[in-house]
Every structure is written in C-alpha cells, then in structure tokens.
PDB file of C-alpha atoms in Angstrom:
ATOM      1  CA  MET A   1       0.000   0.000   0.000  1.00  0.00           C
ATOM      2  CA  LEU A   2       2.898   2.353   0.743  1.00  0.00           C
ATOM      3  CA  HIS A   3       4.283   1.734  -2.743  1.00  0.00           C
ATOM      4  CA  MET A   4       0.873   2.447  -4.280  1.00  0.00           C
ATOM      5  CA  LYS A   5       0.610   5.770  -2.463  1.00  0.00           C
ATOM      6  CA  SER A   6       4.106   6.838  -3.462  1.00  0.00           C
ATOM      7  CA  GLN A   7       3.495   5.933  -7.094  1.00  0.00           C
ATOM      8  CA  ALA A   8       0.133   7.694  -7.090  1.00  0.00           C
ATOM      9  CA  ARG A   9       1.733  10.885  -5.775  1.00  0.00           C
ATOM     10  CA  ALA A  10       4.536  10.648  -8.315  1.00  0.00           C
ATOM     11  CA  LEU A  11       2.349   9.884 -11.338  1.00  0.00           C
ATOM     12  CA  PHE A  12      -0.395  12.394 -10.592  1.00  0.00           C
ATOM     13  CA  SER A  13       2.178  15.122 -10.039  1.00  0.00           C
ATOM     14  CA  LEU A  14       3.112  14.805 -13.718  1.00  0.00           C
ATOM     15  CA  ARG A  15       1.221  16.903 -16.223  1.00  0.00           C
ATOM     16  CA  ILE A  16       1.637  14.243 -18.901  1.00  0.00           C
ATOM     17  CA  THR A  17      -0.420  11.768 -16.831  1.00  0.00           C
ATOM     18  CA  TRP A  18      -3.368  14.149 -16.760  1.00  0.00           C
ATOM     19  CA  ILE A  19      -2.965  14.857 -20.473  1.00  0.00           C
ATOM     20  CA  TYR A  20      -3.224  11.175 -21.380  1.00  0.00           C
ATOM     21  CA  MET A  21      -6.190  10.735 -19.050  1.00  0.00           C
ATOM     22  CA  ALA A  22      -7.908  13.731 -20.639  1.00  0.00           C
ATOM     23  CA  ILE A  23      -7.342  12.351 -24.149  1.00  0.00           C
ATOM     24  CA  ILE A  24      -8.768   8.973 -23.129  1.00  0.00           C
ATOM     25  CA  ALA A  25     -11.819  10.505 -21.469  1.00  0.00           C
ATOM     26  CA  ALA A  26     -12.433  12.887 -24.374  1.00  0.00           C
ATOM     27  CA  SER A  27     -12.220  10.051 -26.905  1.00  0.00           C
ATOM     28  CA  MET A  28     -14.703   7.912 -24.997  1.00  0.00           C
ATOM     29  CA  THR A  29     -17.039  10.913 -24.777  1.00  0.00           C
ATOM     30  CA  ALA A  30     -16.792  12.446 -28.229  1.00  0.00           C
ATOM     31  CA  ILE A  31     -16.847   9.439 -30.553  1.00  0.00           C
ATOM     32  CA  PRO A  32     -20.225   8.044 -29.367  1.00  0.00           C
ATOM     33  CA  MET A  33     -21.711  11.518 -29.721  1.00  0.00           C
ATOM     34  CA  LEU A  34     -20.378  11.713 -33.283  1.00  0.00           C
ATOM     35  CA  LEU A  35     -22.028   8.364 -34.016  1.00  0.00           C
ATOM     36  CA  THR A  36     -25.411   9.912 -33.283  1.00  0.00           C
ATOM     37  CA  ILE A  37     -25.113  12.186 -36.324  1.00  0.00           C
ATOM     38  CA  GLY A  38     -27.772  11.206 -38.833  1.00  0.00           C
ATOM     39  CA  GLU A  39     -29.360   8.681 -36.472  1.00  0.00           C
ATOM     40  CA  SER A  40     -33.055   8.717 -35.639  1.00  0.00           C
ATOM     41  CA  ARG A  41     -33.933   9.819 -32.123  1.00  0.00           C
ATOM     42  CA  ASP A  42     -36.733   7.263 -32.115  1.00  0.00           C
ATOM     43  CA  GLU A  43     -34.215   4.435 -31.915  1.00  0.00           C
ATOM     44  CA  PRO A  44     -32.460   3.892 -28.563  1.00  0.00           C
ATOM     45  CA  PHE A  45     -28.692   4.259 -28.482  1.00  0.00           C
ATOM     46  CA  SER A  46     -27.108   1.043 -27.223  1.00  0.00           C
ATOM     47  CA  PHE A  47     -24.829   1.269 -24.202  1.00  0.00           C
ATOM     48  CA  SER A  48     -22.306  -0.973 -25.959  1.00  0.00           C
ATOM     49  CA  SER A  49     -21.903   1.701 -28.653  1.00  0.00           C
ATOM     50  CA  PHE A  50     -20.054   3.870 -26.137  1.00  0.00           C
ATOM     51  CA  PHE A  51     -17.156   1.415 -26.305  1.00  0.00           C
ATOM     52  CA  GLU A  52     -16.746   1.395 -30.085  1.00  0.00           C
ATOM     53  CA  SER A  53     -13.902   3.880 -29.663  1.00  0.00           C
ATOM     54  CA  GLY A  54     -11.996   1.283 -27.640  1.00  0.00           C
ATOM     55  CA  GLN A  55      -9.495   0.549 -30.424  1.00  0.00           C
ATOM     56  CA  ILE A  56      -8.624   4.236 -30.750  1.00  0.00           C
ATOM     57  CA  VAL A  57      -8.210   4.569 -26.996  1.00  0.00           C
ATOM     58  CA  LEU A  58      -6.046   1.426 -27.023  1.00  0.00           C
ATOM     59  CA  ILE A  59      -3.380   3.291 -29.006  1.00  0.00           C
ATOM     60  CA  VAL A  60      -3.463   6.127 -26.457  1.00  0.00           C
ATOM     61  CA  VAL A  61      -3.164   3.619 -23.596  1.00  0.00           C
ATOM     62  CA  LEU A  62      -0.175   1.971 -25.290  1.00  0.00           C
ATOM     63  CA  PHE A  63       1.671   5.251 -25.694  1.00  0.00           C
ATOM     64  CA  GLY A  64       0.746   6.403 -22.189  1.00  0.00           C
ATOM     65  CA  ALA A  65       1.856   3.149 -20.551  1.00  0.00           C
ATOM     66  CA  ALA A  66       5.187   3.434 -22.360  1.00  0.00           C
ATOM     67  CA  MET A  67       5.885   7.161 -22.428  1.00  0.00           C
ATOM     68  CA  ILE A  68       5.021   8.106 -18.848  1.00  0.00           C
ATOM     69  CA  PRO A  69       7.419   5.605 -17.185  1.00  0.00           C
ATOM     70  CA  GLY A  70       9.880   6.090 -20.032  1.00  0.00           C
ATOM     71  CA  SER A  71      10.227   9.800 -19.323  1.00  0.00           C
ATOM     72  CA  ASP A  72      12.405   8.898 -16.317  1.00  0.00           C
ATOM     73  CA  LEU A  73      14.369   6.139 -18.009  1.00  0.00           C
ATOM     74  CA  VAL A  74      15.856   8.451 -20.630  1.00  0.00           C
ATOM     75  CA  LYS A  75      17.624  10.309 -17.835  1.00  0.00           C
ATOM     76  CA  GLY A  76      19.869   7.322 -17.203  1.00  0.00           C
ATOM     77  CA  ALA A  77      17.676   5.270 -14.892  1.00  0.00           C
ATOM     78  CA  THR A  78      17.955   7.754 -12.027  1.00  0.00           C
ATOM     79  CA  ALA A  79      14.212   7.887 -11.389  1.00  0.00           C
ATOM     80  CA  TRP A  80      12.749   7.781  -7.897  1.00  0.00           C
ATOM     81  CA  CYS A  81      11.554   4.211  -8.559  1.00  0.00           C
ATOM     82  CA  TYR A  82      15.196   3.058  -8.430  1.00  0.00           C
ATOM     83  CA  LEU A  83      16.121   4.628  -5.102  1.00  0.00           C
ATOM     84  CA  SER A  84      15.545   1.386  -3.170  1.00  0.00           C
ATOM     85  CA  HIS A  85      17.259  -1.674  -4.612  1.00  0.00           C
ATOM     86  CA  LYS A  86      15.069  -4.136  -2.725  1.00  0.00           C
ATOM     87  CA  ASN A  87      11.807  -2.516  -3.739  1.00  0.00           C
ATOM     88  CA  ARG A  88      12.463  -1.707  -7.379  1.00  0.00           C
ATOM     89  CA  PHE A  89      10.184  -4.350  -8.900  1.00  0.00           C
ATOM     90  CA  ALA A  90       7.484  -3.718  -6.296  1.00  0.00           C
ATOM     91  CA  LEU A  91       7.589  -0.026  -7.150  1.00  0.00           C
ATOM     92  CA  MET A  92       7.395  -0.793 -10.854  1.00  0.00           C
ATOM     93  CA  THR A  93       4.403  -3.083 -10.262  1.00  0.00           C
ATOM     94  CA  ALA A  94       2.693  -0.392  -8.195  1.00  0.00           C
ATOM     95  CA  GLN A  95       3.376   2.085 -10.977  1.00  0.00           C
ATOM     96  CA  LEU A  96       1.735  -0.277 -13.463  1.00  0.00           C
ATOM     97  CA  VAL A  97      -1.368  -0.756 -11.309  1.00  0.00           C
ATOM     98  CA  VAL A  98      -1.806   2.956 -10.591  1.00  0.00           C
ATOM     99  CA  LEU A  99      -1.223   4.026 -14.185  1.00  0.00           C
ATOM    100  CA  LEU A 100      -3.555   1.498 -15.806  1.00  0.00           C
ATOM    101  CA  GLY A 101      -6.118   2.089 -13.063  1.00  0.00           C
ATOM    102  CA  ALA A 102      -6.039   5.808 -13.826  1.00  0.00           C
ATOM    103  CA  PHE A 103      -6.549   5.127 -17.527  1.00  0.00           C
ATOM    104  CA  LEU A 104      -9.516   2.824 -16.849  1.00  0.00           C
ATOM    105  CA  VAL A 105     -11.111   5.381 -14.538  1.00  0.00           C
ATOM    106  CA  ALA A 106     -10.632   8.094 -17.174  1.00  0.00           C
ATOM    107  CA  ALA A 107     -12.259   5.883 -19.814  1.00  0.00           C
ATOM    108  CA  SER A 108     -15.190   5.059 -17.546  1.00  0.00           C
ATOM    109  CA  LEU A 109     -15.639   8.739 -16.730  1.00  0.00           C
ATOM    110  CA  GLY A 110     -15.598   9.508 -20.445  1.00  0.00           C
ATOM    111  CA  VAL A 111     -18.351   6.941 -21.023  1.00  0.00           C
ATOM    112  CA  ALA A 112     -20.443   8.486 -18.233  1.00  0.00           C
ATOM    113  CA  VAL A 113     -20.073  11.970 -19.711  1.00  0.00           C
ATOM    114  CA  GLY A 114     -20.821  10.560 -23.164  1.00  0.00           C
ATOM    115  CA  ILE A 115     -24.077   9.074 -21.890  1.00  0.00           C
ATOM    116  CA  LEU A 116     -25.096  12.460 -20.508  1.00  0.00           C
ATOM    117  CA  GLY A 117     -24.155  14.104 -23.808  1.00  0.00           C
ATOM    118  CA  VAL A 118     -26.140  11.634 -25.896  1.00  0.00           C
ATOM    119  CA  CYS A 119     -29.154  12.071 -23.624  1.00  0.00           C
ATOM    120  CA  ALA A 120     -28.789  15.849 -23.922  1.00  0.00           C
ATOM    121  CA  LEU A 121     -29.016  15.458 -27.712  1.00  0.00           C
ATOM    122  CA  GLY A 122     -32.413  13.824 -27.290  1.00  0.00           C
ATOM    123  CA  PHE A 123     -31.463  10.154 -27.592  1.00  0.00           C
ATOM    124  CA  ARG A 124     -32.440   7.339 -25.271  1.00  0.00           C
ATOM    125  CA  VAL A 125     -29.744   4.978 -24.043  1.00  0.00           C
ATOM    126  CA  ASP A 126     -30.589   1.284 -23.952  1.00  0.00           C
ATOM    127  CA  PHE A 127     -28.850  -0.392 -21.010  1.00  0.00           C
ATOM    128  CA  VAL A 128     -30.441  -3.776 -21.693  1.00  0.00           C
ATOM    129  CA  LEU A 129     -27.601  -5.754 -23.217  1.00  0.00           C
ATOM    130  CA  SER A 130     -27.096  -9.330 -24.231  1.00  0.00           C
ATOM    131  CA  LYS A 131     -24.390 -11.546 -22.785  1.00  0.00           C
ATOM    132  CA  GLN A 132     -22.403 -11.007 -25.976  1.00  0.00           C
ATOM    133  CA  ASP A 133     -22.602  -7.221 -25.560  1.00  0.00           C
ATOM    134  CA  TRP A 134     -21.296  -7.388 -21.996  1.00  0.00           C
ATOM    135  CA  ALA A 135     -18.483  -9.690 -23.145  1.00  0.00           C
ATOM    136  CA  SER A 136     -17.593  -7.162 -25.843  1.00  0.00           C
ATOM    137  CA  ILE A 137     -17.367  -4.378 -23.256  1.00  0.00           C
ATOM    138  CA  ALA A 138     -15.256  -6.547 -20.947  1.00  0.00           C
ATOM    139  CA  SER A 139     -13.011  -7.375 -23.903  1.00  0.00           C
ATOM    140  CA  VAL A 140     -12.257  -3.687 -24.452  1.00  0.00           C
ATOM    141  CA  TYR A 141     -11.056  -3.327 -20.866  1.00  0.00           C
ATOM    142  CA  SER A 142      -9.053  -6.561 -21.066  1.00  0.00           C
ATOM    143  CA  GLN A 143      -7.267  -5.326 -24.200  1.00  0.00           C
ATOM    144  CA  TRP A 144      -6.285  -2.095 -22.457  1.00  0.00           C
ATOM    145  CA  ILE A 145      -5.006  -3.963 -19.401  1.00  0.00           C
ATOM    146  CA  VAL A 146      -3.097  -6.701 -21.233  1.00  0.00           C
ATOM    147  CA  LEU A 147      -1.445  -4.553 -23.889  1.00  0.00           C
ATOM    148  CA  GLY A 148      -0.845  -1.667 -21.484  1.00  0.00           C
ATOM    149  CA  THR A 149       0.938  -4.064 -19.128  1.00  0.00           C
ATOM    150  CA  ILE A 150       3.111  -5.418 -21.928  1.00  0.00           C
ATOM    151  CA  ALA A 151       3.925  -1.894 -23.136  1.00  0.00           C
ATOM    152  CA  LEU A 152       5.118  -0.817 -19.687  1.00  0.00           C
ATOM    153  CA  LEU A 153       7.189  -3.963 -19.165  1.00  0.00           C
ATOM    154  CA  LEU A 154       8.806  -3.551 -22.587  1.00  0.00           C
ATOM    155  CA  THR A 155       9.657   0.039 -21.706  1.00  0.00           C
ATOM    156  CA  TYR A 156      11.715  -1.106 -18.730  1.00  0.00           C
ATOM    157  CA  ILE A 157      13.253  -4.021 -20.639  1.00  0.00           C
ATOM    158  CA  LEU A 158      14.293  -1.965 -23.671  1.00  0.00           C
ATOM    159  CA  GLY A 159      15.057   1.186 -21.713  1.00  0.00           C
ATOM    160  CA  ARG A 160      13.327   3.362 -24.319  1.00  0.00           C
ATOM    161  CA  ALA A 161       9.645   4.207 -24.352  1.00  0.00           C
ATOM    162  CA  VAL A 162       9.585   4.905 -28.084  1.00  0.00           C
ATOM    163  CA  TYR A 163      10.786   1.408 -28.949  1.00  0.00           C
ATOM    164  CA  ALA A 164       8.192  -0.206 -26.689  1.00  0.00           C
ATOM    165  CA  ALA A 165       5.358   1.948 -28.017  1.00  0.00           C
ATOM    166  CA  LEU A 166       6.280   1.300 -31.642  1.00  0.00           C
ATOM    167  CA  LEU A 167       6.478  -2.455 -31.065  1.00  0.00           C
ATOM    168  CA  MET A 168       3.030  -2.481 -29.484  1.00  0.00           C
ATOM    169  CA  VAL A 169       1.511  -0.347 -32.240  1.00  0.00           C
ATOM    170  CA  LEU A 170       3.147  -2.629 -34.823  1.00  0.00           C
ATOM    171  CA  ASP A 171       1.482  -5.591 -33.139  1.00  0.00           C
ATOM    172  CA  ALA A 172      -1.941  -3.992 -32.711  1.00  0.00           C
ATOM    173  CA  LEU A 173      -2.243  -2.339 -36.127  1.00  0.00           C
ATOM    174  CA  PHE A 174      -0.179  -4.566 -38.410  1.00  0.00           C
ATOM    175  CA  LEU A 175       0.674  -8.057 -37.165  1.00  0.00           C
ATOM    176  CA  GLU A 176      -2.732  -8.798 -35.644  1.00  0.00           C
ATOM    177  CA  VAL A 177      -4.399  -7.994 -38.978  1.00  0.00           C
ATOM    178  CA  SER A 178      -1.873  -9.077 -41.593  1.00  0.00           C
ATOM    179  CA  LEU A 179      -0.648 -12.454 -40.321  1.00  0.00           C
ATOM    180  CA  PRO A 180      -3.993 -14.299 -40.658  1.00  0.00           C
ATOM    181  CA  LEU A 181      -4.421 -12.856 -44.166  1.00  0.00           C
ATOM    182  CA  LEU A 182      -1.161 -14.338 -45.465  1.00  0.00           C
ATOM    183  CA  GLY A 183      -2.675 -17.800 -45.687  1.00  0.00           C
ATOM    184  CA  LYS A 184       0.564 -19.466 -44.565  1.00  0.00           C
ATOM    185  CA  ASP A 185       0.713 -22.104 -41.857  1.00  0.00           C
ATOM    186  CA  TRP A 186       3.608 -20.406 -40.086  1.00  0.00           C
ATOM    187  CA  ALA A 187       1.758 -17.076 -40.102  1.00  0.00           C
ATOM    188  CA  GLU A 188      -1.389 -18.616 -38.624  1.00  0.00           C
ATOM    189  CA  THR A 189       0.681 -20.374 -35.972  1.00  0.00           C
ATOM    190  CA  LEU A 190       2.454 -17.151 -35.043  1.00  0.00           C
ATOM    191  CA  ALA A 191      -0.874 -15.323 -34.885  1.00  0.00           C
ATOM    192  CA  GLN A 192      -1.994 -17.634 -32.071  1.00  0.00           C
ATOM    193  CA  PHE A 193       0.589 -16.048 -29.763  1.00  0.00           C
ATOM    194  CA  LEU A 194      -0.300 -12.381 -30.341  1.00  0.00           C
ATOM    195  CA  PRO A 195      -1.528 -10.647 -27.170  1.00  0.00           C
ATOM    196  CA  LEU A 196      -4.403  -8.611 -28.607  1.00  0.00           C
ATOM    197  CA  ARG A 197      -5.943 -11.627 -30.291  1.00  0.00           C
ATOM    198  CA  ASN A 198      -5.608 -13.748 -27.152  1.00  0.00           C
ATOM    199  CA  SER A 199      -7.080 -11.073 -24.897  1.00  0.00           C
ATOM    200  CA  ILE A 200     -10.161 -11.112 -27.136  1.00  0.00           C
ATOM    201  CA  VAL A 201     -10.360 -14.909 -27.143  1.00  0.00           C
ATOM    202  CA  VAL A 202     -10.139 -15.124 -23.346  1.00  0.00           C
ATOM    203  CA  VAL A 203     -13.178 -12.893 -22.838  1.00  0.00           C
ATOM    204  CA  GLN A 204     -15.295 -13.370 -25.965  1.00  0.00           C
ATOM    205  CA  GLY A 205     -14.296 -16.765 -27.286  1.00  0.00           C
ATOM    206  CA  VAL A 206     -12.720 -18.006 -30.499  1.00  0.00           C
ATOM    207  CA  ASP A 207     -15.377 -16.688 -32.883  1.00  0.00           C
ATOM    208  CA  ALA A 208     -14.817 -13.060 -31.863  1.00  0.00           C
ATOM    209  CA  ALA A 209     -11.104 -13.170 -32.719  1.00  0.00           C
ATOM    210  CA  GLY A 210     -11.700 -13.646 -36.432  1.00  0.00           C
ATOM    211  CA  MET A 211     -10.020 -15.877 -38.961  1.00  0.00           C
ATOM    212  CA  GLY A 212      -6.891 -17.868 -38.174  1.00  0.00           C
ATOM    213  CA  THR A 213      -7.738 -18.522 -34.539  1.00  0.00           C
ATOM    214  CA  ASP A 214      -7.897 -22.154 -33.463  1.00  0.00           C
ATOM    215  CA  ILE A 215      -7.015 -22.109 -29.768  1.00  0.00           C
ATOM    216  CA  GLY A 216      -9.593 -21.987 -26.993  1.00  0.00           C
ATOM    217  CA  GLN A 217     -10.027 -19.639 -24.059  1.00  0.00           C
ATOM    218  CA  ALA A 218      -7.916 -21.701 -21.656  1.00  0.00           C
ATOM    219  CA  ALA A 219      -4.991 -21.887 -24.083  1.00  0.00           C
ATOM    220  CA  ALA A 220      -5.253 -18.163 -24.852  1.00  0.00           C
ATOM    221  CA  ALA A 221      -5.227 -17.358 -21.132  1.00  0.00           C
ATOM    222  CA  ALA A 222      -2.189 -19.599 -20.621  1.00  0.00           C
ATOM    223  CA  ILE A 223      -0.319 -17.864 -23.453  1.00  0.00           C
ATOM    224  CA  LEU A 224      -1.046 -14.441 -21.950  1.00  0.00           C
ATOM    225  CA  VAL A 225       0.076 -15.556 -18.486  1.00  0.00           C
ATOM    226  CA  VAL A 226       3.322 -17.004 -19.863  1.00  0.00           C
ATOM    227  CA  THR A 227       3.968 -13.926 -22.020  1.00  0.00           C
ATOM    228  CA  ILE A 228       3.394 -11.422 -19.222  1.00  0.00           C
ATOM    229  CA  GLY A 229       5.258 -13.640 -16.755  1.00  0.00           C
ATOM    230  CA  ALA A 230       8.307 -13.888 -19.020  1.00  0.00           C
ATOM    231  CA  LEU A 231       8.326 -10.143 -19.669  1.00  0.00           C
ATOM    232  CA  GLY A 232       7.856  -9.502 -15.959  1.00  0.00           C
ATOM    233  CA  LEU A 233      10.897 -11.653 -15.185  1.00  0.00           C
ATOM    234  CA  LEU A 234      12.988  -9.777 -17.748  1.00  0.00           C
ATOM    235  CA  ALA A 235      11.781  -6.444 -16.361  1.00  0.00           C
ATOM    236  CA  TRP A 236      12.658  -7.588 -12.828  1.00  0.00           C
ATOM    237  CA  ARG A 237      16.199  -8.462 -13.907  1.00  0.00           C
ATOM    238  CA  THR A 238      16.521  -5.186 -15.788  1.00  0.00           C
ATOM    239  CA  VAL A 239      15.416  -2.848 -13.002  1.00  0.00           C
ATOM    240  CA  ASN A 240      17.561  -4.662 -10.441  1.00  0.00           C
ATOM    241  CA  ARG A 241      20.654  -4.312 -12.626  1.00  0.00           C
ATOM    242  CA  CYS A 242      20.182  -0.634 -13.481  1.00  0.00           C
ATOM    243  CA  ALA A 243      22.729   1.711 -11.969  1.00  0.00           C
ATOM    244  CA  VAL A 244      21.644   4.527  -9.681  1.00  0.00           C
ATOM    245  CA  ASN A 245      23.564   7.749 -10.097  1.00  0.00           C
TER     246      ASN A 245
END
C-alpha cells in the first residue's frame, strides 16, 4: 500500500499523466456523440456503442503506458523508482497498477459523460444488453489492461519508451491484422501467440477473434500468463541491474 501511495503521488504530479487521461476521457465521450449524427432519435442508443472507440483509446493507452514511465528512463535510470534496490520491482508493479487504473477510470468517466451528452441530444440509451454485448465491453477493458501491461514492461526491458510503443503499435495495427491474411501455416501459428488476439479470445471466445484462430479460451489465457510472466521476469532483472547515479 505504501508503494501504491508513493506511485500515485509521483504519477499524478506529472502533467503528462493528466494529459493522457484527458485524451482517453475525451475520446470515450466524443466518438459516441459523433455516431449519433444522422441517427433517428426514435431508436435507442445502445450502451455498448459507447465502447466502439476502444481501439482508438487502445493506441493512447499503449503510448501512455510506455511514455510516462519512459520519461524517467531516458535520464539514465535515475528515477525515484530506483532509489531502493530491494523494492524496485514492487515499485514498478505499483506504478503499473496505478497508471492502468487511472486510464480505466478516465475511460469510464468519459463513457459516463458521453451518456449524458447523448441524452442531452435527445437520444435514449438502452442499457439492456445481451451476454455477448457485456463480453464485448469486458473485452475492451481486457485489451487495455493486457497490452498496457506489456507496453510498460517492454519500456523497462528496452530502456526506451519509443521502442516499446512502436512495437506495441506494430502488433496492434499490423501483425494482428496481416498475419492471418497471409494464408501461410507459419503465419497462422504465429498469430496464435499475439496478445491482442488472445485477450479477445479469453473474454469473448474463439469466434470473436476472427479468422486464423484455433485455440480456446484456456490456451489463450495460458499464453497471456506465460507472455506477461516472461516479460515480468525480464523487467525484474533489468530494473535490479540498473545503476543509480
């Protein structure tokens, strides 16, 4: 708990943290309101529609999870999170929890404001959702958490936020889409290990992940656990070996 408080004070004292949170909240608010353009007010606006901007917000989360911790690393690993050798990994974990928690709260706040905005425009919001709709909403949050975690761990492993952010964007926007379309066995096999695809499979099932997905929810969850665990181990070794000036 002490680590959480120290990380919360440190992160929320940075202007860049509030900027990323504002961008996330604004995206979750504005995009659903834009979707109402040209729509009939007689038809209710589905609550699940407020999460259609999740893929756009995912890119913001990836950059935020990489750039905010990375702003200290570029100074030669002299950040406050390295002041105690014994607690370095615990501090990094607390930083991850606080940062992703802040992003999720900002997104949820943006949805709440978006609902008020849509209602102010004269639309009704339908909160009666199917099981599939709720799974879709949960999948959006799981994608933010899984890929945000990987982005932050890669930042510490590589020592550069830009490299970590670019790798995650390459995965989310290129590899996840292009590999299944190649029609090659090796490409389809490699696609089974991609984090975004597996985070969707875990929550929504195989059908929601699209073509080229053959593994079930249990296997997808195991792959994510192994991936994050391996990156966490590398990050632990990295932060414990960094010099403190």
